[in-house]
Amino acid sequence: MKNASLVMKKELARVFKDKRMIFSMFILPALIMLVIFNLVGMMVDGMSKDVEEHVSTVYIQNATENAKNVIAASGYDKVATVSYVGEGMGTIDKIKEDILNGDTDLLVVFDTDFDEVYKAYTKSGDAIPNISLYYNSTTNYGNAAVSTFNAMVVDPLRTGLQSERIGNLEQLTVFNISETIIANEDKKNGQFLSMMLPYMIVMMLFASAMSLCVDAVAGEKERGTLATLLLSPIKRSEIAFGKLAGLSILASISAVVYAISSIFSMGSMSKSIMGVADDAGDMGKLSFSAWQVIGLVLIMITLVYLFVAITSLLSILAKDIKQASSLISPLYIVVILLGMITMFTTGKTPADFMYAIPVYGSALAIQGIAVNALEPLQLIFSICGNVVCAAIVTFGIKKAFDSEKVMFNA
Amino acid sequence: MIEVQDLTKVYKLSKSKMAQLKTNSNIKRAADGISFTAKPGEIYGLLGPNGAGKTTTLRCIATLLTPTDGHVAVCGHDTVKEGEQVRESLGFLTNEIKLDPFFTPKYLFEFFGHAHGMTDSEIAARKADLFGRFGITAFEDKKIESLSTGMKQKAAIVVSLVHNPQVVIFDEPTSGLDVITAKSVLDLLKSLRDEGKTIIISTHIMSEAEKLCDRIGVIIDGHKVAEGTVPEIVEKTGAADLEDAFFVLYRDNHKEEEYNPQKAFGGARK
Ligand SMILES: Nc1ncnc2c1ncn2[C@@H]1O[C@H](COP(=O)(O)OP(=O)(O)OP(=O)(O)O)[C@@H](O)[C@H]1O
Ligand SMILES: [Mg+2]
């Protein structure tokens, strides 16, 4: 074991003795995450701000007196540039063209005899007057113009006419709805987290394991430096274990860096994109029991070791870096899918034995931890699943080191 | 002391390897019943053309490959059963097995010293000796990747000698080196011999074999076809010098594969 720790230290020294490595492995990814998330956030913010500040250009044909009154009363003419136009097909065609170009946002056409038809109504089956809205649904401005017009003009106009015809609108109200949400505080707060967390942890751990191991194993094989190690009196099993331990530590650190930077970035982004500012704020308030935290750490440690072992094994079996990458990429997709399935697990918690499935069980367990509902048995199952699988893969790695077919292509 | 007895190594060939080697057999007998003994205080040279089986033989001695048949012992330890003891007493150098480019000579020297179970003070003493002798002290803190080919070769040599091995194996010691660096490598091998180490090198350079080797084993197509000092081999073949002797041996022993209609020398096997 003394030699295993020697090999492990060398694996760590490779990164920590090199400022460029530290930068490219830990600092750069964090910076990139922060910059990307913030750029996206800023763009989304800018977009919605721009739509908000935009003054819609609206043309209204044959506006009734009632409509004009509503527009003046609701102040719609203050938030949009409203032009009233009369009959005459020429102008309407021109306006429609402008809508397509984006110069005009909305065209509203009232039936010429809107008021007469409305007043002539006495019984069911009589004609009903019509308002046509023309807008470009592919533009944000168009969509915003319609919803504002509906809210500020159409709805008050309709209510006004309805009460004029019926008298008391209360007659139409057959019932009220009152909603009271009953949920476990932890579960509610953890819901957003429990959906994203398993997927994100699994993906980040695998990504960091993959990028490390391909170079540290297939790269060493390609460069001929692994053979140098095989020539030393260090036992093959110690080489295998030492390398895996070192790489696991590095992968964990890089995963933690990813996690922290993405939590930071998501805080700023979720407000603009997901509209879950409150939930995101609550993430900090989550209260985990101590053993749930220990559980999370144990799961992450076993999971990262498993990922490092699997990607290392494939890297050893591969001839060179290129082949290793092409072997690992399909596996990456499988692992991501396993992490994602839990996003769609609804309702009942899966049977306990499901937690023993490597990777998937861990994702389930992480999900359970996020809502503070993981059972001890489930935790034990998921850790054992990872450990057993990792042990098998580690044994495979030792076998591969022993095999001259693998090491020397003989 | 290195004892090689009836060493046979058979590679299984993949389809692509078969095409590459232009053979219709799916196995390759890279070493076929090779026997020889290298004694302490001598440099034994394996001389042979490309593909003769030199590297294969040396890798079997260094425990990197397992012989298909036969036995190899290094300092009395069997390479298959006592691989770790063999690796303890052996320094192996080749161009294909390299030092990690991201580390400094100093770090790697200390790393492999520890791997051999040496204490810090033992490593320091050994380092003062070897680094001084090879002029490595000047670049001991530079990364291997930033060194010239000659510097890399020197670093690789000292690292492989950190544990002061009784046996030194060197596959093509001067390939890729300029004459100055090559000479310093050969001088080192001579001084190691004078210290009483057992040394085996492989080469296809006649002048190198002539100048350096105390005894030579000529290997052709996986067979040892001649052995002795340079004058002995020259005399046995009735040639004028080692190069001539080599051609004679090659003509008499090399058998073209059946698929090839052109027989290079038209000579029959003896
Ligand atoms: N891994 C392998 N798989 C299959 N065949 C191999 C393998 N390694 C070597 N060989 C074949 O075995 C034979 C001996 O190879 P070896 O490398 O031992 O020759 P060598 O004497 O070192 O030649 P060189 O002077 O070119 O280095 C060659 O025909 C080679 O093609
Ligand atoms: Mg060779």
XYZ file of N, CA, C and O in Angstrom, chain A residues 232-236, chain B residues 63 78-79 81-89:
68
model
N 8.961 -0.966 -12.846
C 9.394 -0.777 -11.462
C 8.854 -1.929 -10.618
O 7.956 -2.638 -11.051
N 9.395 -2.122 -9.405
C 8.915 -3.251 -8.595
C 7.537 -3.021 -7.963
O 7.083 -3.872 -7.217
N 6.910 -1.890 -8.268
C 5.574 -1.649 -7.724
C 4.610 -2.689 -8.287
O 4.597 -2.946 -9.482
N 3.817 -3.292 -7.389
C 2.864 -4.319 -7.825
C 1.819 -3.724 -8.761
O 1.409 -2.586 -8.596
N 1.373 -4.544 -9.697
C 0.375 -4.065 -10.670
C -0.881 -3.588 -9.959
O -1.498 -2.599 -10.343
N 10.607 -8.948 -17.918
C 9.304 -9.349 -17.359
C 8.111 -8.644 -17.995
O 6.988 -8.788 -17.527
N 13.509 -16.319 -11.404
C 12.738 -16.626 -12.605
C 11.845 -15.440 -12.974
O 11.140 -14.891 -12.128
N 11.867 -15.057 -14.237
C 11.129 -13.841 -14.636
C 9.620 -14.003 -14.513
O 8.903 -13.017 -14.358
N 7.983 -16.367 -12.304
C 7.532 -16.630 -10.922
C 7.957 -15.541 -9.955
O 7.313 -15.317 -8.933
N 9.078 -14.883 -10.253
C 9.589 -13.883 -9.307
C 9.801 -12.543 -10.012
O 10.874 -11.951 -9.946
N 8.737 -12.122 -10.668
C 8.824 -10.902 -11.463
C 9.299 -9.694 -10.667
O 10.123 -8.915 -11.141
N 8.773 -9.536 -9.435
C 9.131 -8.348 -8.662
C 10.615 -8.325 -8.291
O 11.260 -7.285 -8.378
N 11.156 -9.510 -7.888
C 12.589 -9.563 -7.568
C 13.428 -9.255 -8.811
O 14.455 -8.586 -8.730
N 12.975 -9.774 -9.960
C 13.709 -9.504 -11.199
C 13.722 -8.004 -11.473
O 14.770 -7.421 -11.771
N 12.557 -7.377 -11.320
C 12.487 -5.935 -11.596
C 13.330 -5.135 -10.608
O 13.832 -4.064 -10.943
N 13.493 -5.658 -9.383
C 14.352 -5.005 -8.387
C 15.799 -4.921 -8.859
O 16.501 -3.965 -8.561
N 16.251 -5.962 -9.576
C 17.682 -6.036 -9.875
C 17.989 -5.636 -11.310
O 19.074 -5.898 -11.807
